[in-house]
Tab-separated table of C-alpha atoms in Angstrom:
chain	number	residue	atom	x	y	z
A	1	UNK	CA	155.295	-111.022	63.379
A	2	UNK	CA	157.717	-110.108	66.418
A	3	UNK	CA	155.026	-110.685	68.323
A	4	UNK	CA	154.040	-114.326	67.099
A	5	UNK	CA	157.206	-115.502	67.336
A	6	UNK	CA	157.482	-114.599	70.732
A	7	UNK	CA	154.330	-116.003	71.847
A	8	UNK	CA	155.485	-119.741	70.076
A	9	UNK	CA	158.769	-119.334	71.711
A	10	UNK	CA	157.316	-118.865	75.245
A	11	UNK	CA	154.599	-121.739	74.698
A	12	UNK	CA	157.173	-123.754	73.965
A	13	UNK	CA	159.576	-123.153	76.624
A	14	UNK	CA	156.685	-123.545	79.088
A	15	UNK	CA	155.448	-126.391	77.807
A	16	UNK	CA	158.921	-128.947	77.871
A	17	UNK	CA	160.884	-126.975	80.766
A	18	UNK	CA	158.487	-127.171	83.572
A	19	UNK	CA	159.696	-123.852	84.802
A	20	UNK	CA	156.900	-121.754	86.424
A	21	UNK	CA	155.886	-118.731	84.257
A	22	UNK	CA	157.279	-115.861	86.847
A	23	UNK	CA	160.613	-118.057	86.088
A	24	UNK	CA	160.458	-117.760	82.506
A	25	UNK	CA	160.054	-114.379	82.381
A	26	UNK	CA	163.291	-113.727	84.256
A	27	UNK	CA	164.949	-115.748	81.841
A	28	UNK	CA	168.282	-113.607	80.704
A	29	UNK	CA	169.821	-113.226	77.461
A	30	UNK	CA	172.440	-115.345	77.205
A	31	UNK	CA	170.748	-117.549	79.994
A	32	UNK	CA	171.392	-120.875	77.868
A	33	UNK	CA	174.084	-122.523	79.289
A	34	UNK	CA	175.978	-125.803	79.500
A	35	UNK	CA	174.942	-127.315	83.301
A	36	UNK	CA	176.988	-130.706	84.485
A	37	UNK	CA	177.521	-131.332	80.591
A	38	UNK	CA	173.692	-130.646	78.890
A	39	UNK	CA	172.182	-128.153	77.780
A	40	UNK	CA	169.801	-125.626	80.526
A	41	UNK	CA	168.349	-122.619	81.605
A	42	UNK	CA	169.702	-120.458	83.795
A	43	UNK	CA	167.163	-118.082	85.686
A	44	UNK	CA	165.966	-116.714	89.024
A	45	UNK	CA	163.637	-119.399	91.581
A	46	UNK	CA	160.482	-117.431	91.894
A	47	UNK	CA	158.759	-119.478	94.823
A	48	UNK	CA	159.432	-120.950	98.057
A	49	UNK	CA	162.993	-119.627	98.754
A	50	UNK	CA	164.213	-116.465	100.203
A	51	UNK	CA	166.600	-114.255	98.020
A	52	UNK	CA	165.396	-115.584	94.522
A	53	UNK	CA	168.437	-117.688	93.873
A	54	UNK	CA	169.811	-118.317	90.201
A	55	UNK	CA	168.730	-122.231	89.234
A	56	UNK	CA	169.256	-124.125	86.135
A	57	UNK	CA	166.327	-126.060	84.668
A	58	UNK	CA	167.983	-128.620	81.983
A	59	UNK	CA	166.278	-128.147	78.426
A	60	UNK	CA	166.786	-130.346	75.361
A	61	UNK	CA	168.064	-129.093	72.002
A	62	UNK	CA	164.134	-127.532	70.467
A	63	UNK	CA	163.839	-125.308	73.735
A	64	UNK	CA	167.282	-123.636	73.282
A	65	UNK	CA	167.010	-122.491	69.349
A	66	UNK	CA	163.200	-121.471	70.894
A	67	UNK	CA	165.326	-119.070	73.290
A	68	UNK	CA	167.637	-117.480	70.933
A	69	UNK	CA	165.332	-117.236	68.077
A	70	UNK	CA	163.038	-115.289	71.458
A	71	UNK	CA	166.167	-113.135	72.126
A	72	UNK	CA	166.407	-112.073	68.239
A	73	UNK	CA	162.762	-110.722	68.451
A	74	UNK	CA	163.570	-109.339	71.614
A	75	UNK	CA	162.864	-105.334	72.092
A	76	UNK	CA	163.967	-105.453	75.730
A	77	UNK	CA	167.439	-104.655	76.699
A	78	UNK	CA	167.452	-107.589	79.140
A	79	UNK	CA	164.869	-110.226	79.750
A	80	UNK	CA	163.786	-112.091	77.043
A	81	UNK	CA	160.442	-112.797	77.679
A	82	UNK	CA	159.389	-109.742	79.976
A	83	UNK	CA	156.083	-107.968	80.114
A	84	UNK	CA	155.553	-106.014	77.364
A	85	UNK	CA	153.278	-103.680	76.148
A	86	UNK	CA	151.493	-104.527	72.042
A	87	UNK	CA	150.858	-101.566	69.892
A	88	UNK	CA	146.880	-102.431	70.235
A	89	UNK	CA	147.024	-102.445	74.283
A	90	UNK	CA	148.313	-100.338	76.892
A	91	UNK	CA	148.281	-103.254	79.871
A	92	UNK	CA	151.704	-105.779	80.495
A	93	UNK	CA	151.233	-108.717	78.557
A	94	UNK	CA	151.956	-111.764	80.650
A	95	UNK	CA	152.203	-115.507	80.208
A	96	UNK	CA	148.314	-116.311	79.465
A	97	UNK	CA	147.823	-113.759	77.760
A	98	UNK	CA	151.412	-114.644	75.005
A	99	UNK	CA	149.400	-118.425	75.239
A	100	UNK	CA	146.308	-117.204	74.431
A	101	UNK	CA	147.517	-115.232	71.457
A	102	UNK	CA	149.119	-118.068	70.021
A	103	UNK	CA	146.463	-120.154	69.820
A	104	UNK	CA	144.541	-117.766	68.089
A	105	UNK	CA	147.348	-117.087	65.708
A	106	UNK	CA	147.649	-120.727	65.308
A	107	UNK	CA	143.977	-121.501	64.554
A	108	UNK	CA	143.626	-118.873	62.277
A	109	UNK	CA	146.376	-120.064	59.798
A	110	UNK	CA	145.228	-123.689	59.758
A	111	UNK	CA	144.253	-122.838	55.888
A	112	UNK	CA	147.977	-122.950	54.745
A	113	UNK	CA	149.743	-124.447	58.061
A	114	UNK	CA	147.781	-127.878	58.068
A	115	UNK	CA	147.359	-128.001	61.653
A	116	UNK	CA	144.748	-129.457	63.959
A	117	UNK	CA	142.641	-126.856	65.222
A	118	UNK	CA	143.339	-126.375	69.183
A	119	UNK	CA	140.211	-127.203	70.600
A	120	UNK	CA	138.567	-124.315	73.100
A	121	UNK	CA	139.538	-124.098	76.485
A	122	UNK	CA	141.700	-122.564	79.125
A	123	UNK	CA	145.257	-123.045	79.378
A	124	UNK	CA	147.875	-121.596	81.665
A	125	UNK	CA	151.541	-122.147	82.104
A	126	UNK	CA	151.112	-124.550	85.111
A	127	UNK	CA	149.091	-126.495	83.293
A	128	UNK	CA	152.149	-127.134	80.905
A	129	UNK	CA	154.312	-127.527	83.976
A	130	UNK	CA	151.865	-130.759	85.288
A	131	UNK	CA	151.391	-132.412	81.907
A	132	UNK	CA	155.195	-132.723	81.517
A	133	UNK	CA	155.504	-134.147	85.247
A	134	UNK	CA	152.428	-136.443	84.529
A	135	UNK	CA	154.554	-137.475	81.309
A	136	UNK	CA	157.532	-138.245	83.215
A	137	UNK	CA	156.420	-139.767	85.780
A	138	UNK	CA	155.619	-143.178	83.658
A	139	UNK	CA	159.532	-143.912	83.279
A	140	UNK	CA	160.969	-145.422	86.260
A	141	UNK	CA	162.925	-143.761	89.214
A	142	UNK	CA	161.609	-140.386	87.794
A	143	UNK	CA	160.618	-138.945	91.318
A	144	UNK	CA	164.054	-137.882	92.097
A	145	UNK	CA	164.295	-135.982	88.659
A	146	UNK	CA	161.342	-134.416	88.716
A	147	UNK	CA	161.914	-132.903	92.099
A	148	UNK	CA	165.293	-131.148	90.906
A	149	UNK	CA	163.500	-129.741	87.645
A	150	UNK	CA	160.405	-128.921	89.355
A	151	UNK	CA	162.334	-127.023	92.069
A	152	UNK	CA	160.389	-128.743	94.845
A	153	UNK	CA	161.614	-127.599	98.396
A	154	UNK	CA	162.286	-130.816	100.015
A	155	UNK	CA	164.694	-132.815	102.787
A	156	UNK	CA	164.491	-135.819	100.726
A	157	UNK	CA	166.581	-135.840	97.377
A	158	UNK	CA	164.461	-132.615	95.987
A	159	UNK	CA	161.395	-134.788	96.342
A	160	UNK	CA	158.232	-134.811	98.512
A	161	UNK	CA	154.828	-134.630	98.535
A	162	UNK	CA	154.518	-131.649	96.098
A	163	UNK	CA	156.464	-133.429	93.414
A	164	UNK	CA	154.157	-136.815	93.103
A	165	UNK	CA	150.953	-134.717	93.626
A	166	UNK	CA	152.224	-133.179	90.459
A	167	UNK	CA	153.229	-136.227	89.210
A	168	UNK	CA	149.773	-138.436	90.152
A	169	UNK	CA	147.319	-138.660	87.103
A	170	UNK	CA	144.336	-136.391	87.139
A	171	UNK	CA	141.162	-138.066	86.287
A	172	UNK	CA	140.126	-134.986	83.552
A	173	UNK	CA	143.631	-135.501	81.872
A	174	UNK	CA	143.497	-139.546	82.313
A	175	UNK	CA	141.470	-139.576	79.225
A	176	UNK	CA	143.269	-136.963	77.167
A	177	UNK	CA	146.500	-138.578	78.317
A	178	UNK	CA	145.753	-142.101	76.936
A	179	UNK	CA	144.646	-140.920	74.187
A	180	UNK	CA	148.080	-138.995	73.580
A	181	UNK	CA	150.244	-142.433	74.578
A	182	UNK	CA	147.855	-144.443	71.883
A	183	UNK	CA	147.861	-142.081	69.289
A	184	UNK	CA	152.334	-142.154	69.677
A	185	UNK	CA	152.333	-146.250	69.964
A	186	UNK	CA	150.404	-146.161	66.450
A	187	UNK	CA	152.672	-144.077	64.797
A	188	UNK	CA	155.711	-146.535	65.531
A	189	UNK	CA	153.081	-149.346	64.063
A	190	UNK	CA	152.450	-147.710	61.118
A	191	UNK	CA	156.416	-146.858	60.810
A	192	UNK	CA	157.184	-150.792	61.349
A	193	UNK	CA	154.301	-151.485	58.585
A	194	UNK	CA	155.883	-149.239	55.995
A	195	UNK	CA	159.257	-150.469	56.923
A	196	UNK	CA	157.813	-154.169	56.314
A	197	UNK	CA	156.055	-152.938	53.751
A	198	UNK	CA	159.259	-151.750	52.000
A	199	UNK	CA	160.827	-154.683	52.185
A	200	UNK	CA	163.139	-153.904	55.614
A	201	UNK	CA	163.537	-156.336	58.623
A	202	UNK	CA	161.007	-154.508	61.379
A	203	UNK	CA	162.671	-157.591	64.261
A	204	UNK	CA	163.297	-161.104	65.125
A	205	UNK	CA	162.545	-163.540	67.081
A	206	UNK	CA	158.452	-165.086	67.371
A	207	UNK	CA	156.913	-161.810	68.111
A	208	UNK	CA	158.093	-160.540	65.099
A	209	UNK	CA	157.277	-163.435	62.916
A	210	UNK	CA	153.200	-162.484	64.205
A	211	UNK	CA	153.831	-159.269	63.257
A	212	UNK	CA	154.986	-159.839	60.163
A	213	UNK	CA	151.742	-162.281	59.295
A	214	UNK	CA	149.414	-159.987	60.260
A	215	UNK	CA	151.258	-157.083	57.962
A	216	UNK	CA	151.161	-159.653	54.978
A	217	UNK	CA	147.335	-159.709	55.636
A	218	UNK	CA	146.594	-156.226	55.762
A	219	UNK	CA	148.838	-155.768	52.299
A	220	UNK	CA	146.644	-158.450	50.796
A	221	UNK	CA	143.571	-157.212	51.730
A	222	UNK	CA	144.543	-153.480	50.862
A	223	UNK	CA	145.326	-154.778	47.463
A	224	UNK	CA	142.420	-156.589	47.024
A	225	UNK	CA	140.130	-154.092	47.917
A	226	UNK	CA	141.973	-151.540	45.524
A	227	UNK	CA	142.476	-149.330	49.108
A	228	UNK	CA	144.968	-146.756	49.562
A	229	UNK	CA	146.857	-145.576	52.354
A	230	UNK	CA	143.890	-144.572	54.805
A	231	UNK	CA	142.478	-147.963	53.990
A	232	UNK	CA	145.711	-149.737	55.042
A	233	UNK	CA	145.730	-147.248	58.367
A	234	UNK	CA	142.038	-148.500	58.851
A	235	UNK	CA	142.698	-152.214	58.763
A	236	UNK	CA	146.668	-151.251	60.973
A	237	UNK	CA	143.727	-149.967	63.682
A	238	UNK	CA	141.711	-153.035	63.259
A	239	UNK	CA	145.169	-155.309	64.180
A	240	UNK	CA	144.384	-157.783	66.515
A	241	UNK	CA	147.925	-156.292	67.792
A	242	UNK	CA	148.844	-155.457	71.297
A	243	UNK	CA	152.369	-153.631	71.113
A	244	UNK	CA	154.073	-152.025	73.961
A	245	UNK	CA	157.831	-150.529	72.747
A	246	UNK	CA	160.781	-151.527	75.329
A	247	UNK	CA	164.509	-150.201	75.788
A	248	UNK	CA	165.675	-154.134	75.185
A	249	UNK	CA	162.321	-155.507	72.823
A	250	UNK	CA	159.159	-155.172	72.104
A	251	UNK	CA	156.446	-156.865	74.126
A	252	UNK	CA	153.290	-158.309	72.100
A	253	UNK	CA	151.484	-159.081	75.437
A	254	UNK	CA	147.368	-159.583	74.905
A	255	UNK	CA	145.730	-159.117	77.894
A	256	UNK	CA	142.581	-160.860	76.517
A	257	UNK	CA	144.701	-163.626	75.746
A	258	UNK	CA	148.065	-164.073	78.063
A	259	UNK	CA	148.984	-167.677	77.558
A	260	UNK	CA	152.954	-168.023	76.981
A	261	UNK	CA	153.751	-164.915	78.480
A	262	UNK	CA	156.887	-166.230	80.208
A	263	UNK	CA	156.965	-162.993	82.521
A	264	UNK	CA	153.880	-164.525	84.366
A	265	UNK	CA	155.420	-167.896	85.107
A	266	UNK	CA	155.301	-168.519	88.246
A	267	UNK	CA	154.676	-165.270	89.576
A	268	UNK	CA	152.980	-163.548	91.898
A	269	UNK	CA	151.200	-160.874	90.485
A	270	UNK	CA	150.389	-157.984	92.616
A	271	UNK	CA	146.863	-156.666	93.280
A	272	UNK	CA	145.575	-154.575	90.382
A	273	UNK	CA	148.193	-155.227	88.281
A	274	UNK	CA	147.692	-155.560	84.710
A	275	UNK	CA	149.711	-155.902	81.677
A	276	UNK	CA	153.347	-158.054	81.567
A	277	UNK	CA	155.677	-158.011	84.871
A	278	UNK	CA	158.740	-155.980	82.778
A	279	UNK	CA	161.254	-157.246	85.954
A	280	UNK	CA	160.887	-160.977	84.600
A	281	UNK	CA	161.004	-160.404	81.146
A	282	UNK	CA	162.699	-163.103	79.461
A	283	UNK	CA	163.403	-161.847	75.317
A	284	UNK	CA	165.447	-165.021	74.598
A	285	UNK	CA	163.005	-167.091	75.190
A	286	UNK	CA	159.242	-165.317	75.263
A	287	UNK	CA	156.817	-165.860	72.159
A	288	UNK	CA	155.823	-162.211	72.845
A	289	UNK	CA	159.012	-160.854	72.223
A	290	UNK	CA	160.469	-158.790	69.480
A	291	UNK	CA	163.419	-157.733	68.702
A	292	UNK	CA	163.837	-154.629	67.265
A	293	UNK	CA	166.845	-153.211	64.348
A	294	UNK	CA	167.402	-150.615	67.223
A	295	UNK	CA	167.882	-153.445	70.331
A	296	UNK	CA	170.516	-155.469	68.425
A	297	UNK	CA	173.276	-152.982	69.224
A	298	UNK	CA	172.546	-153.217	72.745
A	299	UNK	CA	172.955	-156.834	73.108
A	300	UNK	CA	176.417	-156.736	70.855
A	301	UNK	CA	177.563	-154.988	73.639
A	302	UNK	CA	175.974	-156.042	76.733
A	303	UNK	CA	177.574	-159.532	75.169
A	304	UNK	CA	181.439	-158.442	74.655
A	305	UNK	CA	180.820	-156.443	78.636
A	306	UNK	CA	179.926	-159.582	80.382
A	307	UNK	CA	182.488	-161.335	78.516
A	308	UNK	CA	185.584	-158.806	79.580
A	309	UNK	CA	184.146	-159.126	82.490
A	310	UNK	CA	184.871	-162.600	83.102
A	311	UNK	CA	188.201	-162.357	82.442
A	312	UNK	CA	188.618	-160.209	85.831
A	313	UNK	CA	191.124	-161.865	88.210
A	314	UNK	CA	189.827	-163.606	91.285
A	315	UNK	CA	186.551	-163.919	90.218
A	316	UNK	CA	184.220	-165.471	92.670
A	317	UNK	CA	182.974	-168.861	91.232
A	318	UNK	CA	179.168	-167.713	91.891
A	319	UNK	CA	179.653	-164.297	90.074
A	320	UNK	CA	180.971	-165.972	87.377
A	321	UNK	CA	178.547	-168.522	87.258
A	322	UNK	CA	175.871	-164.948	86.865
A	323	UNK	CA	178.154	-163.635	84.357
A	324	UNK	CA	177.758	-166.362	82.421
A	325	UNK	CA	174.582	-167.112	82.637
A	326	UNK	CA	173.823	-163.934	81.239
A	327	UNK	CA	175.841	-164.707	78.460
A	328	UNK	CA	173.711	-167.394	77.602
A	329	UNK	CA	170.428	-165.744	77.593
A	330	UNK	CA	172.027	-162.806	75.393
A	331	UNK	CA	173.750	-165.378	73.078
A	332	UNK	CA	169.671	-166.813	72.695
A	333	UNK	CA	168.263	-163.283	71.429
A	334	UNK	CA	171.163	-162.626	68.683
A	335	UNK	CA	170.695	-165.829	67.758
A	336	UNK	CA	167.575	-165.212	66.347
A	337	UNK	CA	169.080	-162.156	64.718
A	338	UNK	CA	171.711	-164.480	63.264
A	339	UNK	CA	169.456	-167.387	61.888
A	340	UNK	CA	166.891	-164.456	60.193
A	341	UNK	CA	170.394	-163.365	58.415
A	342	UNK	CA	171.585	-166.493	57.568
């Protein structure tokens, strides 16, 4: 059992730090520390710089309880995830090997753990280290970021060549990739349908209101057909519903079918470019937009900011004239929140 918990703790660390596997294993005890206010790793830069200077590598909240449960199991006086040697073997065990073991472990307790089996194939900690770079790399201004927690050697912010080759999709993972993004987005569809379903507001505004209709369908047709929950996850699938989820909304944009997509008024729409401009869009006034329970608090503030703001001193006419036409478009999106609650 010592063993298997190590193995999960080091997959996992692997997988969401991005730190190499020679840096993991010279993670310390009590290497978990608080670095410019959030939670890292403190350890020893294995590659490209002389002396092996300490580095922190900033880890959310699941990789530091995977760390101390790793230091409980620990037999070694110091490193927490050091080479050891299993009762069965007289060789080091090293990263691949602690990855390989817990994939075995893991298939062969699918019986009472429910999992998916992990399908066959080689994986290494790098591997790990480029998914998570590939992941980040779709929110914007990431390059910078990913340079610091990759521990790129560069001249330019921590970020260079090595970073976005990491970064750059791979055409074997493309696939595997996509499949990852669609299988998340339909999670958050079904969670809106059972929300719906249940009775709770899932938005406002005219995206919603098509949302909505097409939810109504697929509960009348479920209930006609005497259908149970896969049936209603088979006809969610079938949705002629494009949904991408947004910070500010939610954008139903169809690329079969883009007509009223106020983002691509106008515009000039770069070569190869597919999908909704996000720079020009407009939720106060787009039929593809929904707002979500979860955006309304953001507007309620963005609202009372740009209103303190105008009551700065000396306030050049045309930045007021900005201020308050942001105002307006803001005071548009709640009130569709407002005339759904009225």
């Amino acid at each position: 059992m010592l063993f298997r918990v190590r193995d999960a703790a080091f997959c996992l660390v692997a997988a969401l730090s991005m730190m190499r596997d020679s840096e993991i294993h010279e993670i310390r005890r009590g290497a978990v520390v608080q670095h410019y206010n959030a939670p890292a790793i403190k350890s020893t830069l294995d590659k490209g710089r002389a002396g092996r200077p300490g580095k922190h590598w900033w880890i959310t909240e699941p990789v530091a309880e995977a760390i101390t449960l790793a230091e409980i199991v620990s037999v070694h006086e110091d490193r927490v995830f050091s080479p050891l040697k299993r009762p069965e073997s007289t060789e080091a065990v090293h990263g691949d090997q602690m990855i390989d073991a817990f994939i075995t472990e893991a298939n062969s307790s699918r019986s009472w753990t429910g999992l998916d089996e992990i399908p066959d194939g080689r994986v290494r900690p790098h591997m790990f280290r480029r998914t998570m770079a590939m992941l980040t790399d779709q929110f914007p201004g990431s390059e910078i970021a990913l340079g610091i927690q990759l521990k790129h050697v560069a001249a330019r912010a921590l970020a260079n060549r090595t970073t976005l080759s990491y970064a750059a999709g791979d055409a074997q993972w493309a696939e595997l990739l996509e499949t990852a993004l669609e299988a998340t987005r339909f999670r958050r569809f079904k969670d809106l349908y059972g929300q719906h379903k249940a009775g709770t507001s899932i938005g406002y505004g005219p995206g919603a209101d098509r949302v909505k209709e097409v939810f109504d369908e697929i509960i009348s047709s479920a209930r006609a057909n005497g259908g149970d929950s896969r049936v209603e996850d088979d006809l969610l699938r079938k949705a002629r519903i494009t949904i991408r989820f947004g910070m500010l909304n939610n954008c139903l944009f169809d690329e079969a079918n883009p007509k009223g997509a106020v983002c691509l008024e106008n515009a000039v729409i770069p070569q190869g470019h597919t999908g909704p401009l996000e720079g020009r869009c407009r939720p106060d006034r787009c039929r593809n937009s929904v707002i979500g329970i979860e955006h309304v608090p953001l507007y309620d503030s963005h609202r009372r900011t740009q209103l303190k703001l105008l009551q700065t001193r000396r306030l050049p006419a045309a930045r007021k004239a900005i201020i308050r036409r942001e105002v307006e478009r803001v005071d548009a999106v709640l009130a569709q929140v407002n005339e759904e609650n009225t």
